[in-house]
Amino acid sequence: MSAAMAMGGTDGAMFTALLGCQRGTWAHSPLYQWMTNNYEAMSKAITGKKVRWQKMSEAAESAGLMNVNGEPPKPATVRSTWYRVRKAVSAMHSAQEDARNKASAARAVARAASQAHKPDDADGRETLNRRMAEADADLREKQLQDARDRSRSVLYPETTSDVRSDAAPSEEREAAPAVKIGQVAEFIVMRKQAPRYGRDRDIPLPPPYVGPRPAGMPKDLPLEALMPLDASGRTPEGKLDFEQMPGLPRRSFFERDREWALACLSMLEAIPPRERSGPLKAMFCLMDMKVRR
């Protein structure tokens, strides 16, 4: 075999033919490209079995539409080129239709999964509302202390001294006007759970957050967007999981990284820097980088 190769060298006819087989050297002829760009017009014009390929060959030559070798196309070449164009366009349309069907199916599954996590009966909704009302009635200091006992990475490790007590003097409560004439209610459109695709749609949503709205939480963010305070904030491998930090917005609720980072930053900034734990300081830097990109 080596002797045969030595006889042919690297400048033989076979090596010359191989040069046209390299990736990237193939290009469709001008005739093929014209037919592709004007596919709809040709499809409407060629509706019967009798096609004047000879006339189309002469028209292509006069328009400068050559074959791949730069030669005037023969009638048979025009016909075979049109066959290949129809096959390629049909395959492209089929691929696009399959992609649309898969996307539609994914959206349907995501909607079904989202509905499955909502309470389906009045008893479930009543129970959830009762739990929320009971949590709001608890004192803030007691709730934060309980959260500190459950997890080392709690959103607010210290209580604030400026929280007003329920035991305020009755005179002070009566002095504040109960109704402000002409005050228009603020209109807020609450965010909704982002669509979930791929493997994420099979991961169950975390339990609902229970407690009052934390300081710095965006007004358009529902409480269901927050991770519960007893979440670990770590991955199964023990690493920090910034996407599921206790008391902070979970990443899967948002469709884009920047929206999630902005919501987290507004809540992190409400915590004095000296009171932020190590994980919260690292998360603040990460969120700030995502917003500045």
Short mmCIF file of N, CA, C and O in Angstrom, two decimals, residues 31 35 52-66 71-79:
data_model
loop_
_atom_site.label_atom_id
_atom_site.label_comp_id
_atom_site.label_asym_id
_atom_site.label_seq_id
_atom_site.Cartn_x
_atom_site.Cartn_y
_atom_site.Cartn_z
N LEU A 31 -28.56 28.89 -8.89
CA LEU A 31 -29.89 28.43 -9.27
C LEU A 31 -30.64 27.87 -8.05
O LEU A 31 -31.82 28.16 -7.83
N MET A 35 -34.08 29.46 -6.29
CA MET A 35 -35.30 28.67 -6.10
C MET A 35 -35.71 28.64 -4.63
O MET A 35 -36.91 28.67 -4.30
N ARG A 52 -42.28 23.36 -18.34
CA ARG A 52 -41.38 23.70 -19.45
C ARG A 52 -39.97 23.88 -18.91
O ARG A 52 -39.49 25.00 -18.72
N TRP A 53 -39.30 22.76 -18.67
CA TRP A 53 -37.94 22.81 -18.11
C TRP A 53 -36.96 23.45 -19.10
O TRP A 53 -36.01 24.12 -18.67
N GLN A 54 -37.15 23.21 -20.41
CA GLN A 54 -36.26 23.80 -21.40
C GLN A 54 -36.36 25.32 -21.34
O GLN A 54 -35.33 26.03 -21.35
N LYS A 55 -37.57 25.85 -21.27
CA LYS A 55 -37.77 27.29 -21.21
C LYS A 55 -37.19 27.86 -19.91
O LYS A 55 -36.57 28.94 -19.91
N MET A 56 -37.36 27.15 -18.82
CA MET A 56 -36.82 27.61 -17.55
C MET A 56 -35.29 27.56 -17.56
O MET A 56 -34.62 28.40 -16.96
N SER A 57 -34.72 26.57 -18.28
CA SER A 57 -33.27 26.49 -18.41
C SER A 57 -32.73 27.70 -19.16
O SER A 57 -31.71 28.29 -18.77
N GLU A 58 -33.40 28.07 -20.25
CA GLU A 58 -32.95 29.23 -21.02
C GLU A 58 -33.10 30.51 -20.20
O GLU A 58 -32.23 31.40 -20.25
N ALA A 59 -34.20 30.62 -19.43
CA ALA A 59 -34.40 31.81 -18.60
C ALA A 59 -33.34 31.89 -17.51
O ALA A 59 -32.83 32.98 -17.19
N ALA A 60 -32.96 30.76 -16.91
CA ALA A 60 -31.94 30.75 -15.87
C ALA A 60 -30.59 31.19 -16.44
O ALA A 60 -29.84 31.95 -15.81
N GLU A 61 -30.29 30.72 -17.65
CA GLU A 61 -29.02 31.11 -18.27
C GLU A 61 -28.99 32.61 -18.55
O GLU A 61 -27.97 33.28 -18.30
N SER A 62 -30.10 33.16 -19.06
CA SER A 62 -30.13 34.60 -19.34
C SER A 62 -30.06 35.44 -18.07
O SER A 62 -29.57 36.57 -18.08
N ALA A 63 -30.54 34.88 -16.94
CA ALA A 63 -30.50 35.60 -15.66
C ALA A 63 -29.19 35.39 -14.92
O ALA A 63 -28.98 35.96 -13.84
N GLY A 64 -28.28 34.56 -15.50
CA GLY A 64 -26.99 34.33 -14.85
C GLY A 64 -27.04 33.33 -13.72
O GLY A 64 -26.13 33.31 -12.89
N LEU A 65 -28.10 32.51 -13.65
CA LEU A 65 -28.24 31.51 -12.60
C LEU A 65 -27.60 30.21 -13.07
O LEU A 65 -28.24 29.40 -13.74
N MET A 66 -26.33 30.01 -12.73
CA MET A 66 -25.58 28.86 -13.20
C MET A 66 -25.69 27.70 -12.22
O MET A 66 -26.19 27.85 -11.10
N GLU A 71 -21.69 26.65 -14.85
CA GLU A 71 -22.09 26.43 -16.23
C GLU A 71 -23.59 26.66 -16.38
O GLU A 71 -24.35 26.54 -15.40
N PRO A 72 -24.05 26.97 -17.58
CA PRO A 72 -25.50 27.14 -17.80
C PRO A 72 -26.23 25.84 -17.45
O PRO A 72 -25.80 24.75 -17.88
N PRO A 73 -27.30 25.90 -16.68
CA PRO A 73 -27.98 24.66 -16.28
C PRO A 73 -28.79 24.06 -17.43
O PRO A 73 -29.46 24.77 -18.17
N LYS A 74 -28.71 22.74 -17.53
CA LYS A 74 -29.51 22.03 -18.52
C LYS A 74 -30.93 21.81 -17.97
O LYS A 74 -31.16 21.95 -16.77
N PRO A 75 -31.89 21.50 -18.82
CA PRO A 75 -33.26 21.25 -18.32
C PRO A 75 -33.32 20.20 -17.22
O PRO A 75 -34.06 20.35 -16.24
N ALA A 76 -32.54 19.13 -17.38
CA ALA A 76 -32.54 18.09 -16.35
C ALA A 76 -31.98 18.62 -15.03
O ALA A 76 -32.42 18.24 -13.94
N THR A 77 -30.99 19.51 -15.14
CA THR A 77 -30.41 20.10 -13.93
C THR A 77 -31.42 21.00 -13.22
O THR A 77 -31.53 20.99 -11.98
N VAL A 78 -32.18 21.78 -13.99
CA VAL A 78 -33.21 22.65 -13.41
C VAL A 78 -34.25 21.81 -12.68
O VAL A 78 -34.67 22.12 -11.56
N ARG A 79 -34.64 20.71 -13.31
CA ARG A 79 -35.66 19.85 -12.70
C ARG A 79 -35.15 19.19 -11.43
O ARG A 79 -35.83 19.16 -10.39
#
